[in-house]
Each structure stands twice: as structure tokens, then as C-alpha cells.
PDB file of C-alpha atoms in Angstrom:
ATOM      1  CA  ALA A   1      -1.609 105.008 129.478  1.00 39.00           C
ATOM      2  CA  ALA A   2      -1.087 106.600 133.268  1.00 35.00           C
ATOM      3  CA  ALA A   3       2.942 105.162 132.998  1.00 38.00           C
ATOM      4  CA  ASP A   4       3.216 107.098 128.976  1.00 42.00           C
ATOM      5  CA  ALA A   5       1.752 110.350 131.109  1.00 37.00           C
ATOM      6  CA  ALA A   6       4.245 109.821 134.032  1.00 37.00           C
ATOM      7  CA  ALA A   7       6.871 109.822 131.560  1.00 41.00           C
ATOM      8  CA  ARG A   8       5.957 112.089 129.529  1.00 40.00           C
ATOM      9  CA  ALA A   9       5.757 114.449 132.852  1.00 38.00           C
ATOM     10  CA  ALA A  10       8.753 113.516 133.995  1.00 40.00           C
ATOM     11  CA  ALA A  11      10.730 113.744 129.938  1.00 43.00           C
ATOM     12  CA  ALA A  12      13.420 116.561 130.875  1.00 40.00           C
ATOM     13  CA  GLY A  13      11.533 118.845 127.298  1.00 43.00           C
ATOM     14  CA  MET A  14      13.588 121.087 126.055  1.00 40.00           C
ATOM     15  CA  ASP A  15      12.228 124.335 122.814  1.00 42.00           C
ATOM     16  CA  ALA A  16      14.365 122.937 119.785  1.00 45.00           C
ATOM     17  CA  ASP A  17      13.477 127.781 118.735  1.00 41.00           C
ATOM     18  CA  ASP A  18      14.790 129.087 122.310  1.00 40.00           C
ATOM     19  CA  GLY A  19      15.121 126.860 124.466  1.00 39.00           C
ATOM     20  CA  GLU A  20      13.521 127.883 126.966  1.00 43.00           C
ATOM     21  CA  GLY A  21      10.057 125.665 126.893  1.00 41.00           C
ATOM     22  CA  ASP A  22       7.350 128.045 125.956  1.00 44.00           C
ATOM     23  CA  GLY A  23       6.031 125.900 123.142  1.00 44.00           C
ATOM     24  CA  ASP A  24       5.426 127.493 119.839  1.00 49.00           C
ATOM     25  CA  GLY A  25       8.528 126.095 118.186  1.00 41.00           C
ATOM     26  CA  GLU A  26       8.448 128.701 114.972  1.00 53.00           C
ATOM     27  CA  ALA A  27      11.778 128.887 114.324  1.00 60.00           C
ATOM     28  CA  GLY A  28      12.281 125.224 114.507  1.00 73.00           C
ATOM     29  CA  LEU A  29      16.024 123.046 113.751  1.00 82.00           C
ATOM     30  CA  GLU A  30      17.218 123.301 110.222  1.00 88.00           C
ATOM     31  CA  LEU A  31      19.073 119.783 110.830  1.00 92.00           C
ATOM     32  CA  GLY A  32      18.399 118.587 106.647  1.00 91.00           C
ATOM     33  CA  GLU A  33      22.620 118.220 106.723  1.00 91.00           C
ATOM     34  CA  TYR A  34      23.279 115.615 109.717  1.00 95.00           C
ATOM     35  CA  SER A  35      22.711 112.188 109.992  1.00 95.00           C
ATOM     36  CA  GLY A  36      20.843 111.923 113.773  1.00 96.00           C
ATOM     37  CA  LEU A  37      21.979 112.955 117.173  1.00 96.00           C
ATOM     38  CA  LEU A  38      24.838 112.830 119.015  1.00 96.00           C
ATOM     39  CA  LEU A  39      24.896 112.575 123.225  1.00 95.00           C
ATOM     40  CA  LYS A  40      26.068 111.769 126.441  1.00 96.00           C
ATOM     41  CA  ALA A  41      24.610 111.225 129.820  1.00 95.00           C
ATOM     42  CA  SER A  42      24.989 109.174 132.828  1.00 94.00           C
ATOM     43  CA  GLY A  43      22.649 106.784 133.944  1.00 93.00           C
ATOM     44  CA  ASP A  44      21.875 103.801 136.355  1.00 93.00           C
ATOM     45  CA  GLY A  45      21.976 101.169 133.124  1.00 93.00           C
ATOM     46  CA  GLN A  46      17.923 101.393 132.679  1.00 93.00           C
ATOM     47  CA  ILE A  47      16.781 102.455 128.574  1.00 94.00           C
ATOM     48  CA  TYR A  48      16.300 105.559 128.379  1.00 96.00           C
ATOM     49  CA  THR A  49      14.523 107.807 125.287  1.00 96.00           C
ATOM     50  CA  MET A  50      15.259 110.827 122.763  1.00 97.00           C
ATOM     51  CA  VAL A  51      11.882 112.400 121.495  1.00 97.00           C
ATOM     52  CA  VAL A  52      12.194 114.264 118.375  1.00 97.00           C
ATOM     53  CA  ARG A  53       9.019 117.321 117.489  1.00 95.00           C
ATOM     54  CA  THR A  54       8.343 118.876 114.117  1.00 93.00           C
ATOM     55  CA  SER A  55       6.128 120.702 112.847  1.00 90.00           C
ATOM     56  CA  ALA A  56       4.052 117.134 112.855  1.00 90.00           C
ATOM     57  CA  TYR A  57       3.754 117.397 116.766  1.00 92.00           C
ATOM     58  CA  GLU A  58       0.871 120.695 116.622  1.00 88.00           C
ATOM     59  CA  LEU A  59      -0.918 118.631 113.384  1.00 87.00           C
ATOM     60  CA  ASP A  60      -1.504 115.639 114.916  1.00 88.00           C
ATOM     61  CA  GLY A  61       0.574 114.600 117.858  1.00 91.00           C
ATOM     62  CA  LEU A  62       3.338 112.907 115.910  1.00 95.00           C
ATOM     63  CA  GLU A  63       6.611 112.150 116.825  1.00 96.00           C
ATOM     64  CA  TYR A  64       9.324 110.615 117.182  1.00 97.00           C
ATOM     65  CA  ARG A  65      11.881 107.985 119.377  1.00 97.00           C
ATOM     66  CA  HIS A  66      14.345 106.797 120.046  1.00 97.00           C
ATOM     67  CA  ASP A  67      15.947 104.123 122.483  1.00 97.00           C
ATOM     68  CA  PHE A  68      19.293 104.188 123.655  1.00 96.00           C
ATOM     69  CA  ARG A  69      21.057 102.407 127.077  1.00 94.00           C
ATOM     70  CA  THR A  70      22.594 103.742 129.678  1.00 94.00           C
ATOM     71  CA  ARG A  71      26.130 102.234 132.373  1.00 92.00           C
ATOM     72  CA  ALA A  72      25.150 102.249 135.566  1.00 89.00           C
ATOM     73  CA  LYS A  73      28.848 104.023 136.101  1.00 86.00           C
ATOM     74  CA  GLY A  74      30.079 106.433 133.716  1.00 89.00           C
ATOM     75  CA  PHE A  75      29.018 108.097 130.604  1.00 94.00           C
ATOM     76  CA  THR A  76      27.359 106.109 128.365  1.00 93.00           C
ATOM     77  CA  THR A  77      27.612 108.121 124.036  1.00 95.00           C
ATOM     78  CA  ALA A  78      25.160 107.224 122.029  1.00 96.00           C
ATOM     79  CA  ARG A  79      24.873 107.450 117.989  1.00 96.00           C
ATOM     80  CA  LEU A  80      21.186 107.934 117.526  1.00 97.00           C
ATOM     81  CA  PRO A  81      20.478 107.914 113.413  1.00 96.00           C
ATOM     82  CA  PHE A  82      17.191 110.344 112.241  1.00 96.00           C
ATOM     83  CA  ALA A  83      16.914 107.508 109.877  1.00 94.00           C
ATOM     84  CA  GLY A  84      16.013 105.244 113.541  1.00 95.00           C
ATOM     85  CA  PHE A  85      13.874 107.046 115.109  1.00 97.00           C
ATOM     86  CA  ALA A  86      10.159 106.063 115.015  1.00 95.00           C
ATOM     87  CA  PRO A  87       7.336 106.463 114.660  1.00 96.00           C
ATOM     88  CA  TYR A  88       4.586 107.709 118.266  1.00 96.00           C
ATOM     89  CA  ARG A  89       0.535 108.878 118.066  1.00 93.00           C
ATOM     90  CA  ASP A  90      -0.469 109.446 120.395  1.00 88.00           C
ATOM     91  CA  GLY A  91       2.541 107.417 122.860  1.00 87.00           C
ATOM     92  CA  LYS A  92       1.936 104.282 120.659  1.00 92.00           C
ATOM     93  CA  PRO A  93       3.469 103.271 117.859  1.00 94.00           C
ATOM     94  CA  VAL A  94       2.615 103.851 114.336  1.00 95.00           C
ATOM     95  CA  GLN A  95       2.393 100.732 112.112  1.00 90.00           C
ATOM     96  CA  ALA A  96       4.765 100.236 108.994  1.00 85.00           C
ATOM     97  CA  GLY A  97       3.575 103.391 106.166  1.00 87.00           C
ATOM     98  CA  GLY A  98       1.175 104.722 108.486  1.00 90.00           C
ATOM     99  CA  ALA A  99       3.748 107.757 108.891  1.00 93.00           C
ATOM    100  CA  PRO A 100       5.893 110.322 107.563  1.00 92.00           C
ATOM    101  CA  GLU A 101       9.847 109.366 107.851  1.00 92.00           C
ATOM    102  CA  LEU A 102      11.286 112.460 110.275  1.00 94.00           C
ATOM    103  CA  ASP A 103      11.481 115.725 108.962  1.00 93.00           C
ATOM    104  CA  ARG A 104      14.873 116.611 110.491  1.00 93.00           C
ATOM    105  CA  ARG A 105      14.219 120.872 108.645  1.00 92.00           C
ATOM    106  CA  SER A 106      11.192 120.960 111.063  1.00 91.00           C
ATOM    107  CA  ILE A 107      12.362 119.417 114.436  1.00 94.00           C
ATOM    108  CA  SER A 108      10.811 122.142 116.728  1.00 93.00           C
ATOM    109  CA  GLY A 109      11.785 120.085 120.047  1.00 93.00           C
ATOM    110  CA  LEU A 110      13.488 117.232 122.075  1.00 94.00           C
ATOM    111  CA  ALA A 111      12.628 115.654 124.889  1.00 94.00           C
ATOM    112  CA  LEU A 112      14.811 112.657 126.825  1.00 95.00           C
ATOM    113  CA  GLY A 113      12.109 110.185 127.871  1.00 93.00           C
ATOM    114  CA  PHE A 114      12.236 107.255 130.976  1.00 92.00           C
ATOM    115  CA  TYR A 115       8.781 104.537 130.161  1.00 89.00           C
ATOM    116  CA  PRO A 116       8.587 101.887 132.936  1.00 86.00           C
ATOM    117  CA  GLN A 117       7.186 100.004 131.059  1.00 82.00           C
ATOM    118  CA  ARG A 118      10.264  99.228 127.790  1.00 83.00           C
ATOM    119  CA  GLN A 119      12.351  98.589 131.182  1.00 85.00           C
ATOM    120  CA  GLY A 120      11.687  94.420 130.796  1.00 78.00           C
ATOM    121  CA  VAL A 121       9.454  94.824 134.396  1.00 67.00           C
ATOM    122  CA  ARG A 122       5.947  94.322 134.620  1.00 62.00           C
ATOM    123  CA  VAL A 123       4.739  97.250 136.783  1.00 60.00           C
ATOM    124  CA  ALA A 124       3.085  96.017 139.418  1.00 52.00           C
ATOM    125  CA  LYS A 125       0.338  98.836 140.034  1.00 54.00           C
ATOM    126  CA  GLU A 126      -0.891 101.412 137.191  1.00 54.00           C
ATOM    127  CA  GLY A 127       0.563 105.114 137.489  1.00 53.00           C
ATOM    128  CA  VAL A 128       3.592 103.888 139.361  1.00 60.00           C
ATOM    129  CA  GLY A 129       6.466 103.790 138.309  1.00 67.00           C
ATOM    130  CA  LEU A 130      10.681 102.858 138.760  1.00 82.00           C
ATOM    131  CA  PRO A 131      12.765 104.759 139.377  1.00 89.00           C
ATOM    132  CA  PHE A 132      15.411 106.647 137.458  1.00 91.00           C
ATOM    133  CA  TYR A 133      18.886 109.330 136.830  1.00 93.00           C
ATOM    134  CA  LEU A 134      19.966 110.747 134.046  1.00 93.00           C
ATOM    135  CA  SER A 135      22.502 113.021 133.630  1.00 94.00           C
ATOM    136  CA  LEU A 136      22.509 114.606 130.001  1.00 94.00           C
ATOM    137  CA  ALA A 137      25.971 115.222 129.405  1.00 94.00           C
ATOM    138  CA  ARG A 138      25.270 116.964 126.288  1.00 94.00           C
ATOM    139  CA  VAL A 139      23.646 116.377 122.419  1.00 94.00           C
ATOM    140  CA  LYS A 140      25.526 117.076 119.417  1.00 94.00           C
ATOM    141  CA  ALA A 141      23.704 116.411 115.806  1.00 94.00           C
ATOM    142  CA  TYR A 142      26.854 114.104 114.147  1.00 94.00           C
ATOM    143  CA  ARG A 143      26.688 114.586 109.970  1.00 91.00           C
ATOM    144  CA  GLU A 144      28.707 110.971 108.091  1.00 84.00           C
ATOM    145  CA  ARG A 145      31.427 111.544 105.968  1.00 74.00           C
ATOM    146  CA  ASP A 146      32.085 109.968 102.656  1.00 59.00           C
ATOM    147  CA  GLU A 147      34.791 106.981 102.615  1.00 52.00           C
ATOM    148  CA  PRO A 148      38.049 108.212 100.728  1.00 55.00           C
ATOM    149  CA  GLU A 149      39.387 107.091  98.172  1.00 52.00           C
ATOM    150  CA  VAL A 150      42.111 106.047  99.673  1.00 56.00           C
ATOM    151  CA  VAL A 151      43.355 102.238  98.815  1.00 54.00           C
ATOM    152  CA  TYR A 152      45.776 101.522 102.755  1.00 52.00           C
ATOM    153  CA  LEU A 153      48.841  99.051 102.716  1.00 51.00           C
ATOM    154  CA  SER A 154      51.090  98.473 105.271  1.00 56.00           C
ATOM    155  CA  ALA A 155      54.783  98.677 105.603  1.00 62.00           C
ATOM    156  CA  GLY A 156      55.741  96.182 104.146  1.00 60.00           C
ATOM    157  CA  ALA A 157      52.692  95.507 101.527  1.00 61.00           C
ATOM    158  CA  ALA A 158      54.194  99.179 100.565  1.00 61.00           C
ATOM    159  CA  ALA A 159      57.199  97.955 100.267  1.00 65.00           C
ATOM    160  CA  ALA A 160      56.991  95.101  98.833  1.00 68.00           C
ATOM    161  CA  ASP A 161      55.379  96.327  95.731  1.00 64.00           C
ATOM    162  CA  LEU A 162      57.866  99.699  95.779  1.00 67.00           C
ATOM    163  CA  ALA A 163      61.013  96.605  95.580  1.00 72.00           C
ATOM    164  CA  ALA A 164      58.908  95.016  92.769  1.00 73.00           C
ATOM    165  CA  ASP A 165      58.645  98.419  90.768  1.00 71.00           C
ATOM    166  CA  ASP A 166      62.037  98.449  90.803  1.00 73.00           C
ATOM    167  CA  ALA A 167      63.206  94.683  90.292  1.00 72.00           C
ATOM    168  CA  ALA A 168      60.843  95.413  86.841  1.00 73.00           C
ATOM    169  CA  ALA A 169      62.860  99.128  85.934  1.00 73.00           C
ATOM    170  CA  ALA A 170      67.030  97.245  85.502  1.00 71.00           C
ATOM    171  CA  VAL A 171      65.258  94.826  83.117  1.00 67.00           C
ATOM    172  CA  GLN A 172      63.667  96.913  81.168  1.00 73.00           C
ATOM    173  CA  GLN A 173      66.728  98.902  81.332  1.00 73.00           C
ATOM    174  CA  LYS A 174      68.602  95.653  80.761  1.00 70.00           C
ATOM    175  CA  ASP A 175      66.591  95.421  78.100  1.00 71.00           C
ATOM    176  CA  ALA A 176      67.219  98.459  76.882  1.00 72.00           C
ATOM    177  CA  ALA A 177      70.826  98.556  76.914  1.00 70.00           C
ATOM    178  CA  THR A 178      70.663  95.010  76.352  1.00 72.00           C
ATOM    179  CA  ALA A 179      69.439  96.214  73.219  1.00 71.00           C
ATOM    180  CA  LEU A 180      71.479  99.066  72.230  1.00 72.00           C
ATOM    181  CA  ALA A 181      74.795  97.486  72.031  1.00 70.00           C
ATOM    182  CA  MET A 182      73.624  94.188  69.671  1.00 71.00           C
ATOM    183  CA  GLU A 183      72.465  97.149  67.510  1.00 69.00           C
ATOM    184  CA  GLU A 184      75.531  99.350  67.348  1.00 67.00           C
ATOM    185  CA  GLN A 185      77.380  95.623  66.675  1.00 68.00           C
ATOM    186  CA  ALA A 186      75.053  95.525  63.382  1.00 65.00           C
ATOM    187  CA  ALA A 187      76.220  98.224  62.128  1.00 63.00           C
ATOM    188  CA  GLY A 188      79.506  98.730  62.511  1.00 61.00           C
ATOM    189  CA  GLY A 189      79.480  95.287  61.014  1.00 53.00           C
ATOM    190  CA  ALA A 190      79.520  95.427  57.767  1.00 45.00           C
ATOM    191  CA  PRO A 191      81.971  97.934  56.890  1.00 43.00           C
ATOM    192  CA  ALA A 192      84.732  95.668  57.952  1.00 44.00           C
ATOM    193  CA  GLY A 193      83.405  93.221  56.225  1.00 43.00           C
ATOM    194  CA  ASP A 194      83.452  96.329  52.829  1.00 44.00           C
ATOM    195  CA  GLU A 195      86.755  97.113  53.922  1.00 43.00           C
ATOM    196  CA  GLU A 196      88.557  93.422  53.841  1.00 43.00           C
ATOM    197  CA  GLU A 197      87.034  93.390  50.075  1.00 43.00           C
ATOM    198  CA  GLU A 198      89.222  96.058  48.921  1.00 43.00           C
ATOM    199  CA  GLU A 199      92.025  94.964  50.296  1.00 43.00           C
ATOM    200  CA  GLU A 200      91.697  91.138  49.109  1.00 44.00           C
ATOM    201  CA  GLU A 201      91.011  92.898  45.930  1.00 42.00           C
TER     202      GLU A 201
END
């Protein structure tokens, strides 16, 4: 509990209403049309946690968390879908079905937390955490887009399909020309026979 409290104190938080951290969160963020958060940060290779609070936090202390790992050198871009945020109450995970899904239409605050117990190491003394470093470049909300109904073909496949279409068209034209010639020949044969019969008479 002490380690969790220390992590809460170390979290870099910001209220979503006006960015000044006054805690009222009346306006909130309307992110109902978005699919998640996209953040870019420079860290130290350890695991950090994005914390999202909604109006449910004021009612019963419910918040939502999503872990992400940083790189020891350079920037990390982490995509955190809202569907992947897990509910926590009083610093403890809530069992499945014990809390509603994150309400993207009433987000009142965002925070970044560092929890020593998430690092896979045992804290030697209660209340004493691990050193950490995280520099946040930006946080964005992203929206998933539907895939376009397009069939992708390679250049070779497209050329082969075009050649096949041209060959089929040429065969059809040849068949049509042959049929027309046969019709003309059949139509021209009867009068010639009649003339020959008249001459014989």
C-alpha cells in the first residue's frame, strides 16, 4: 500500500477540464468517438502506467490503468486502446464483471504512474521504491479507421489479368466475324442457285 501511495505521489497528473489540476473535473473530455490513447515518451526501459479517471472515480475511487514499456535509449511510441484499460479500485485490480467499462465520454483526468511492483523485482523495504525516469513528449487520442474495400494486386498480377481480358475479347471478336461471314455466305448462295436454274430452263 505504501509503495502504491508513493507511486501515486510520483505520478505526473493533469485534470482533463482545464489542465491546472484543480480536481473538479466538471467538463471532462469527450472521447467517445476515439479508440484509445497514443503517447510518445523517453524513458529508462522500465514499465510505466497510464491512468485514466472518469466520473466514477469521484463516486467510488474507480480508475483505469494500462501498462506500457519504455526503451532505455530513445523515444517509445505506445498505443493504448481504451478496451485494454483495466479497472482498479483503491489501488487494487477489480475482478472481471466487478466494474463497468471505461466511459470514454466522461474522462476527468489523465496521469502517468510508476509502480515498483510492476517491474518484476522485489522492493527491499516498504515505502522505498526504485529510481525511474520518464519524459513525456505528447499524448494523443486516436481513432480506428475502417479498412477500404479495395483488392490489392501486384503489378504482375494486374498485367496478367489485363492480358487475359484482351485475349478473351479477341476470341469473341474472331467468333463474331466468323459467324457473320458464314451468314453472308449462306445468304448469298440461294440467289446464285436460282440464276443457274433459270439458265438451265
